[in-house]
Amino acid sequence: MNISDSEIVASILKADGYGFTEDVKSADIVFINTCSIRENAEERVRKRLQYFKSLRKKNPALLICLLGCMADRTTTALLEEEKLLDLVAGPDSYRHLPQLLAQAGTGRKAIDTILSVDETYADITPVRLDSNGVSAFISIMRGCENHCSYCVVPSTRGQERSRDVVSIVRETRDLFENGYREVTLLGQNVNSYTWEEGKGQITFADLLAQVAGVNPIMRIRFATSHPKDISDELLHTIANTPNLCKAIHLPVQSGSNHMLDLMNRKYTREDYQERIRAIRRIIPGCAISTDIIAGFCDETEDDHKDTLSLMEWVEYDAAYMFKYSERPKTLAADTLTDNVPEEVKDRRLKEIIDLQQKLSFANNQKDIGHTFGILIEGISKKSDNQYFGRNSQNKVAVFTKTQSGPGDYVNVKITGATSATLLGEVV
Ligand code: 5AD
Ligand code: SF4
């Protein structure tokens, strides 16, 4: 999400005549694009800002600008206490950056953190930053209204709004024509994508079908789906369209019904299991990944065991695992107590991570002997003689270089696997 936002910002600034530098020390303006979803993200931002402040000693004209979700809550504190920032712009204010920068340049602090009900930046063609030239993100909607009790997103990114289908398909086509071979459609809850068109309502499944229609060798991924509304219609669309990737990220957060209720997730363990069965039935061979939070308010040892047992039941291919951190202005901060001791959270998180490692390893071992179509992304970090790429299931494979190069597809037979990587040879 943040990469995608930074690319929109880069586009707006480029159109206004600004250039980019890879070397922060030679910059006249630095932007830090922030996320406040978990506490440690905020701590990293504070450290980075201190570093920028040290650069300002050498270049007193340096403008330090804060963008994104932290903008709202921390504006006052950072501006006034630490005298760090010249400009603060929230996630819906990027179009105003040229005026805000002009103001900051005259020595007056510039702040715009107003959230919008309709800003989607649909007409802005992102400037691809730090790109491998093969895969790119496309933001298809902004905001979220699910109000999971632990989550700060509804308050930092505002109301949910979808971007128009024509601009999404156009962006995909432009990327394809520029050599890209994979796009990931991004939204907090892509299943509730909706767009009114002359003929009627465009659902997320319709959007996927249209994007996949741009070219059969363009792979399409998406994130994130909410378990309460991932429909059979969507699963059938994925199953029937070869270039829609066979990988679904379906955050469960907890395996305990009590926790799911307190988290305001609006589904039960059993509902979630029913959706997993539907995925397995409709899209055989589909990889499934998830997000899990350890140590949410009131979580007992039994609740934690429910999470572990659900993980074993699903046999996740991958997971993002977090320790609960209370965020201001969330339902949980206002109505629940963050009462699981830190060391218990740490231990539970470790058990979850260890189990996932075991599950990922076992799943990857099952791939040995199978051949997958791999989209080459680049040269492996470990060896110049090897490429890495991904299969449709979003698993990374490493294999000896051949004549093909990044952006090409190769068939790779898997000969070995760790918990993180498949190893193989082009066949
Ligand atoms: N504490 C820990 N993890 C969180 N997430 C969101 N809010 C919090 C929080 N307060 C996790 C959820 C979500 C992912 C993007 O971040 O698992 O799916
Ligand atoms: Fe946060 Fe829940 Fe929305 Fe995801 S679906 S962004 S966890 S409120």
Tab-separated table of C-alpha atoms and ligand atoms in Angstrom, residues 144 146-148 150-151 153-154 188 226 265, ligand 2:
chain	number	residue	atom	x	y	z
A	144	CYS	CA	-11.649	0.621	4.927
A	146	ASN	CA	-14.586	-2.923	8.484
A	147	HIS	CA	-13.627	-1.507	11.847
A	148	CYS	CA	-11.725	-4.522	13.154
A	150	TYR	CA	-7.501	-3.540	16.807
A	151	CYS	CA	-7.011	-1.679	13.559
A	153	VAL	CA	-6.700	1.926	9.224
A	154	PRO	CA	-10.347	3.110	9.228
A	188	GLN	CA	-7.647	-3.210	2.301
A	226	HIS	CA	-11.653	-10.403	3.965
A	265	ARG	CA	-14.066	-9.718	12.455
B	2	SF4	FE1	-7.935	-3.002	9.354
B	2	SF4	FE2	-9.856	-4.858	9.396
B	2	SF4	FE3	-9.862	-2.937	7.508
B	2	SF4	FE4	-7.984	-4.873	7.443
B	2	SF4	S1	-10.218	-5.177	7.192
B	2	SF4	S2	-7.682	-2.649	7.165
B	2	SF4	S3	-7.638	-5.245	9.613
B	2	SF4	S4	-10.156	-2.643	9.693
